[in-house]
Coordinates of C-alpha atoms and ligand atoms in Angstrom, one line a residue:
X278 CA 98.7 189.8 180.1
X279 CA 101.1 187.3 181.7
X280 CA 103.8 190.1 181.8
X281 CA 101.9 192.2 184.3
X282 CA 101.8 189.4 186.8
X283 CA 105.6 189.0 186.7
X284 CA 107.8 191.2 188.8
X285 CA 110.0 193.6 186.9
X286 CA 113.8 193.8 186.6
X287 CA 115.8 196.7 185.2
X288 CA 119.5 197.0 184.7
X289 CA 122.0 198.8 182.5
X290 CA 125.6 199.2 181.5
X291 CA 127.3 202.5 180.4
X292 CA 128.6 202.7 176.9
X293 CA 131.8 204.2 178.3
X294 CA 134.4 201.7 176.9
X295 CA 134.9 198.1 176.0
X296 CA 132.8 195.7 178.1
X297 CA 134.9 193.5 180.3
X298 CA 134.5 190.0 181.7
X299 CA 133.7 191.9 185.0
X300 CA 130.6 193.4 183.3
X301 CA 129.8 190.0 182.0
X302 CA 130.0 188.2 185.3
X303 CA 128.6 190.9 187.5
X304 CA 125.8 191.9 185.2
X305 CA 125.1 190.2 181.8
X306 CA 125.4 186.6 182.9
X307 CA 122.8 187.2 185.6
X308 CA 120.5 189.1 183.3
X309 CA 120.4 186.1 181.0
X310 CA 119.6 183.8 183.9
X311 CA 116.8 186.0 185.1
X312 CA 115.0 186.7 181.9
X313 CA 112.4 184.0 182.4
X314 CA 111.8 184.8 186.0
X315 CA 110.9 188.5 185.5
X316 CA 109.6 191.0 183.0
X317 CA 113.0 192.4 182.1
X318 CA 114.1 195.9 180.9
X319 CA 117.8 196.2 179.9
X320 CA 119.0 199.6 178.8
X321 CA 122.3 201.1 177.5
X322 CA 122.7 204.0 179.9
X323 CA 124.2 206.5 177.5
X324 CA 123.2 209.5 179.7
X325 CA 125.2 208.1 182.6
X326 CA 128.3 207.8 180.3
X327 CA 128.1 211.6 179.8
X328 CA 129.1 212.1 183.4
X329 CA 132.7 211.9 182.3
X330 CA 134.0 213.3 179.0
X331 CA 133.1 211.2 175.9
X332 CA 133.9 211.6 172.2
X333 CA 130.5 211.9 170.3
X334 CA 131.2 209.5 167.4
X335 CA 132.7 206.9 169.8
X336 CA 129.7 207.3 172.2
X337 CA 127.3 206.6 169.4
X338 CA 129.2 203.6 168.1
X339 CA 129.6 202.2 171.7
X340 CA 125.9 202.5 172.4
X341 CA 125.1 200.2 169.5
X342 CA 128.0 197.9 170.4
X343 CA 126.8 197.5 174.0
X344 CA 123.2 196.8 172.9
X345 CA 124.5 194.1 170.4
X346 CA 126.6 192.6 173.2
X347 CA 123.4 192.2 175.4
X348 CA 121.9 190.2 172.6
X349 CA 125.1 188.3 171.8
X350 CA 125.4 187.3 175.5
X351 CA 121.9 185.7 175.3
X352 CA 119.3 188.4 176.1
X353 CA 116.3 187.4 174.0
X354 CA 114.4 190.5 172.7
X355 CA 111.2 188.5 172.5
X356 CA 111.3 188.1 176.3
X357 CA 113.1 191.2 177.4
X358 CA 113.0 194.9 176.3
X359 CA 116.4 196.2 175.2
X360 CA 116.6 199.9 174.7
X361 CA 118.8 203.1 174.9
X362 CA 118.2 205.2 178.0
X363 CA 118.1 208.5 176.1
X364 CA 115.4 207.2 173.8
X365 CA 113.0 207.4 176.7
X366 CA 113.0 211.0 177.9
X367 CA 111.0 210.1 181.0
X368 CA 114.3 209.1 182.6
X369 CA 115.7 212.6 182.6
X370 CA 112.4 214.1 183.7
X371 CA 112.0 211.8 186.7
X372 CA 115.7 212.3 187.5
X373 CA 115.1 216.1 187.8
X374 CA 112.1 215.6 190.1
X375 CA 114.1 213.2 192.3
X376 CA 117.1 215.6 192.3
X377 CA 114.8 218.1 194.0
X378 CA 114.2 215.5 196.8
X379 CA 117.8 214.5 197.3
X380 CA 119.9 215.9 200.1
X381 CA 123.4 216.8 198.9
X382 CA 124.9 214.9 201.8
X383 CA 123.6 211.6 200.4
X384 CA 125.4 212.2 197.1
X385 CA 128.7 213.4 198.6
X386 CA 128.9 210.1 200.5
X387 CA 128.8 207.9 197.4
X388 CA 132.1 206.0 197.0
X389 CA 131.8 206.0 193.2
X390 CA 131.6 209.8 193.2
X391 CA 134.6 210.1 195.5
X392 CA 136.6 207.7 193.4
X393 CA 135.7 209.2 190.0
X394 CA 136.0 212.8 191.2
X395 CA 139.5 212.0 192.6
X396 CA 140.6 211.0 189.2
X397 CA 139.8 214.5 187.7
X398 CA 140.9 218.0 188.5
X399 CA 138.5 219.4 191.1
X400 CA 137.3 222.3 188.9
X401 CA 136.5 219.9 186.1
X402 CA 134.3 217.5 188.1
X403 CA 130.8 217.9 186.5
X404 CA 127.7 218.2 188.5
X405 CA 126.4 215.1 186.6
X406 CA 129.0 212.9 188.3
X407 CA 127.5 214.0 191.7
X408 CA 123.8 213.5 190.6
X409 CA 124.6 210.2 188.8
X410 CA 122.9 208.0 191.4
X411 CA 119.7 210.1 191.1
X412 CA 119.5 209.3 187.4
X413 CA 120.1 205.7 188.2
X414 CA 117.2 205.8 190.7
X415 CA 115.0 207.3 188.1
X416 CA 115.9 204.4 185.7
X417 CA 114.9 201.8 188.2
X418 CA 111.8 203.5 189.8
X419 CA 110.2 204.3 186.5
X420 CA 109.7 200.6 185.8
X421 CA 108.7 199.7 189.3
X422 CA 111.5 197.2 189.3
X423 CA 111.5 194.8 192.2
X424 CA 115.0 193.5 191.5
X425 CA 118.1 195.1 190.0
X426 CA 120.9 192.6 188.9
X427 CA 124.2 194.4 189.3
X428 CA 127.8 193.8 190.5
X429 CA 128.8 194.4 194.1
X430 CA 130.0 198.0 193.4
X431 CA 126.4 199.1 192.9
X432 CA 125.1 198.3 196.4
X433 CA 125.3 201.8 197.6
X434 CA 123.5 203.1 194.6
X435 CA 120.7 200.7 195.2
X436 CA 120.4 201.9 198.8
X437 CA 120.1 205.5 197.7
X438 CA 117.4 204.4 195.2
X439 CA 115.4 202.8 198.0
X440 CA 115.9 205.8 200.2
X441 CA 114.6 208.1 197.4
X442 CA 111.6 205.8 196.7
X443 CA 110.8 205.8 200.5
X444 CA 111.1 209.5 200.7
X445 CA 108.8 210.1 197.7
X446 CA 106.2 207.5 199.0
X447 CA 106.3 209.1 202.4
X448 CA 105.7 212.7 201.0
X449 CA 103.2 211.9 198.3
X450 CA 101.7 208.5 199.0
X451 CA 102.7 205.0 197.9
X452 CA 104.0 205.4 194.3
X453 CA 107.2 203.4 193.9
X454 CA 108.1 199.8 194.4
X455 CA 111.3 199.5 196.6
X456 CA 113.9 197.6 194.6
X457 CA 116.3 194.9 195.8
X458 CA 119.8 194.5 194.5
X459 CA 120.4 191.1 192.9
X460 CA 124.1 190.4 193.4
X461 CA 125.6 187.2 192.0
X462 CA 127.1 184.8 194.6
X463 CA 130.3 184.4 192.5
X464 CA 131.9 187.0 190.3
X465 CA 130.2 190.1 191.8
X466 CA 133.6 191.8 192.0
X467 CA 136.2 190.8 189.5
X468 CA 139.5 192.5 190.1
X469 CA 142.0 194.0 187.6
X470 CA 144.4 191.4 186.1
X471 CA 147.3 193.8 186.3
X472 CA 146.3 195.0 189.8
X473 CA 144.1 192.6 191.8
X474 CA 143.5 195.2 194.5
X475 CA 141.3 197.4 192.2
X476 CA 138.0 196.6 190.6
X477 CA 138.3 195.6 186.9
X478 CA 136.8 198.5 185.0
X479 CA 136.1 199.2 181.3
X480 CA 137.3 202.8 181.5
X481 CA 140.8 201.8 182.8
X482 CA 143.3 202.4 180.0
X483 CA 146.2 200.1 180.8
X484 CA 146.6 197.2 178.3
X485 CA 146.8 194.3 180.7
X486 CA 144.0 195.4 183.1
X487 CA 141.0 193.6 181.7
X488 CA 139.8 191.0 179.2
X489 CA 137.3 192.6 176.9
X490 CA 134.3 190.6 175.6
X491 CA 135.5 191.3 172.0
X492 CA 139.2 190.4 172.5
X493 CA 140.5 187.8 170.1
X494 CA 141.7 184.5 171.7
X495 CA 145.4 185.3 171.4
X496 CA 144.9 188.6 173.3
X497 CA 142.9 186.9 176.0
X498 CA 145.7 184.3 176.4
X499 CA 148.3 187.0 176.6
X500 CA 146.4 189.1 179.2
X501 CA 145.6 186.1 181.5
X502 CA 149.0 184.6 181.3
X503 CA 150.5 187.9 182.4
X504 CA 148.0 188.4 185.2
X505 CA 149.6 189.4 188.5
X506 CA 150.0 186.5 191.0
X507 CA 152.3 186.1 194.0
X508 CA 155.4 184.2 194.9
X509 CA 153.5 181.4 196.6
X510 CA 152.5 178.0 195.1
X511 CA 149.2 177.1 196.7
X512 CA 146.0 177.3 194.5
X513 CA 143.3 178.1 197.0
X514 CA 140.5 180.7 197.4
X515 CA 141.7 183.3 199.9
X516 CA 140.8 186.7 201.3
X517 CA 144.5 187.6 201.9
X518 CA 145.3 190.7 199.9
X519 CA 148.7 189.2 199.1
X520 CA 147.0 186.4 197.3
X521 CA 144.3 188.5 195.6
X522 CA 145.6 187.7 192.1
X523 CA 145.2 184.0 192.4
X524 CA 141.9 184.4 194.2
X525 CA 140.7 186.5 191.3
X526 CA 141.7 183.9 188.7
X527 CA 139.9 181.2 190.7
X528 CA 136.8 183.4 191.0
X529 CA 136.7 184.0 187.3
X530 CA 137.1 180.2 186.8
X531 CA 134.3 179.5 189.3
X532 CA 131.9 182.0 187.9
X533 CA 132.3 180.7 184.4
X534 CA 132.2 177.0 185.1
X535 CA 129.7 177.0 188.0
X536 CA 131.9 174.4 189.8
X537 CA 132.2 174.5 193.6
X538 CA 135.2 175.9 195.4
X539 CA 136.1 172.4 196.8
X540 CA 136.0 170.8 193.4
X541 CA 138.2 173.6 191.9
X542 CA 140.7 173.4 194.7
X543 CA 140.9 169.6 194.3
X544 CA 141.3 170.0 190.5
X545 CA 144.3 172.3 191.0
X546 CA 145.8 170.5 194.0
X547 CA 149.6 170.1 193.3
X548 CA 149.5 172.1 190.1
X549 CA 151.2 175.4 189.4
X550 CA 149.9 178.9 188.7
X551 CA 150.7 178.4 185.0
X552 CA 148.2 175.5 184.9
X553 CA 145.5 177.6 186.6
X554 CA 146.1 180.4 184.0
X555 CA 145.8 178.0 181.1
X556 CA 142.6 176.6 182.5
X557 CA 141.2 180.1 182.9
X558 CA 142.2 181.0 179.3
X559 CA 140.3 178.0 178.1
X560 CA 137.1 178.7 179.8
X561 CA 137.1 182.4 179.0
X562 CA 137.8 181.6 175.3
X563 CA 135.1 178.9 175.2
X564 CA 132.6 181.4 176.7
X565 CA 133.5 184.4 174.5
X566 CA 133.9 182.7 171.1
X567 CA 130.2 181.9 170.5
X568 CA 129.3 185.3 171.9
X569 CA 131.7 187.0 169.5
X570 CA 130.2 185.1 166.6
X571 CA 126.7 186.2 167.5
X572 CA 127.9 189.8 167.9
X573 CA 129.5 189.9 164.5
X574 CA 126.3 188.6 162.9
X575 CA 124.3 191.3 164.6
X576 CA 126.6 194.1 163.6
X577 CA 126.6 192.8 160.0
X578 CA 122.8 193.0 159.9
X579 CA 122.6 196.4 161.5
X580 CA 118.9 196.9 160.7
X581 CA 117.8 194.1 163.0
X582 CA 119.5 195.7 166.0
X583 CA 118.0 199.1 165.3
X584 CA 114.5 197.6 165.1
X585 CA 115.0 195.8 168.4
X586 CA 116.1 199.1 170.0
X587 CA 113.1 200.9 168.5
X588 CA 110.7 198.2 169.8
X589 CA 112.4 198.2 173.2
X590 CA 112.1 202.0 173.5
X591 CA 108.4 201.9 172.6
X592 CA 107.6 199.2 175.2
X593 CA 109.8 201.0 177.8
X594 CA 108.1 204.3 177.1
X595 CA 104.7 202.8 177.8
X596 CA 105.7 201.7 181.2
X597 CA 107.9 204.7 182.1
X598 CA 105.3 207.3 180.9
X599 CA 102.6 205.7 183.0
X600 CA 104.7 206.0 186.1
X601 CA 105.7 209.5 185.2
X602 CA 102.1 210.6 184.7
X603 CA 101.3 209.4 188.3
X604 CA 104.4 211.2 189.6
X605 CA 103.5 214.5 187.9
X606 CA 100.0 214.4 189.2
X607 CA 101.1 213.5 192.8
X608 CA 103.6 216.4 193.0
X609 CA 101.3 219.0 191.6
X610 CA 102.5 219.7 188.1
X611 CA 99.7 221.3 186.0
X612 CA 98.6 218.9 183.2
X613 CA 99.6 220.1 179.7
X614 CA 96.6 220.4 177.4
X615 CA 96.6 220.1 173.6
X616 CA 95.6 223.5 172.1
X617 CA 92.0 223.5 170.7
X618 CA 93.2 225.1 167.5
X619 CA 95.5 222.1 166.6
X620 CA 92.7 219.5 167.2
X621 CA 91.3 218.2 163.9
Ligands
LIG770 P1 133.3 202.4 184.2 O1 134.7 202.0 184.4 O2 133.0 203.1 182.8 O3 132.7 203.2 185.3 P2 132.4 199.8 184.8 O4 133.3 198.8 184.1 O5 132.5 199.9 186.2 O6 132.4 201.1 184.0 P3 129.5 200.0 184.6 O7 128.9 200.3 183.3 O8 129.6 201.0 185.6 O9 130.9 199.3 184.3 O10 128.8 198.7 185.2 C1 127.9 197.9 184.5 C2 127.6 196.6 185.4 O11 128.7 195.8 185.5 C3 127.2 197.0 186.8 O12 126.2 196.1 187.2 C4 128.4 196.7 187.6 O13 128.2 196.4 188.9 C5 129.0 195.5 186.8 N1 130.5 195.5 187.0 C6 131.4 196.4 186.6 N2 132.6 196.1 186.9 C7 132.5 194.9 187.5 C8 133.5 194.0 188.1 N3 134.8 194.3 188.0 N4 133.1 192.8 188.6 C9 131.7 192.5 188.6 N5 130.8 193.3 188.1 C10 131.2 194.5 187.6
LIG771 N1 125.4 202.9 187.7 C1 125.4 201.6 187.0 C2 124.8 201.7 185.7 C3 123.4 201.9 185.8 C4 122.4 201.0 186.2 C5 121.2 201.7 186.1 C6 122.5 199.7 186.8 C7 122.7 203.1 185.4 N2 121.4 202.9 185.6 C8 120.0 201.1 186.6 C9 121.2 199.2 187.2 C10 120.0 199.9 187.1 C11 126.8 201.1 187.0 O1 126.9 199.9 186.9 N3 127.8 201.8 187.1

């Protein structure tokens, strides 16, 4: 089969809120671009979302919504497997096995853990938040993924995944492919519109923080026109934290248009921040309108989406279970036999 000769990709997004243009530019846009180059697996990582409190009905609805957004963004289920993480139990089993190989020190060092734990009362921080990267490593290693397209914030998690793969390979013999992070050149770290010093995040509650993929055009306009800028005038890419707001708008514009920095700076030479914002509104609306139309059609025809997820989980299980069988054997778990009495 042609698929076996292609390297694999795996990536996922948590159904922990409304997907933002940060998720689109850091993850989805790259996934769509890579689906012809790799044998791709894209999952909705619902078990990761459980690491912070979730409402059950909302979690269920968001899981389907995120899957529909993958397809609406351009993931083609005839080329890529789209599935829900919890539908493939091998993920949790490998996660446990890897947990037993993970030094606590590696987990306490993770900046995402430190950031998310700091937002909660110390006694209510779940152990799942600490072991989050181990489950992510299991997601990736089960598929022998060579590349993992993610935003910049996931670099550290990819490093721990490689460290775990290396540790396992060293202890039990070559088993896992060491994955590389695939981080986009532009748009790998989109910042909050209301505060350009923090990463745009779907679980941030404030109204003007993020453009969501399903926001109607007037809302998109309002959010971008209110985006924080500075008191200067020059429209240039910059690493100066004082100018982070304008830099963020330029980055969004660049990642969506594919134009070069020079061309963009020339385009806005002598113009004001209002002109830049209007141009950003236009390209965001032009990108999201067709995506939203495809999304609405998928949600209306719910059965199609569920069938794609069922097929995706079946294909994912084949690959994941094969890896898990090797792992079980290597670490010395006794094979489970079918009782003779139940054989027909
Ligand atoms: P949460 O706020 O619930 O932790 P999140 O918005 O950070 O979520 P994730 O589900 O953790 O989103 O991430 C999904 C993918 O989107 C990852 O590849 C991540 O790197 C990418 N991503 C998330 N936020 C951004 C951003 N602001 N800029 C670029 N990429 C991003
Ligand atoms: N931790 C990731 C989500 C995630 C993921 C994965 C990404 C879970 N499992 C496997 C790539 C590959 C995040 O973006 N916060």
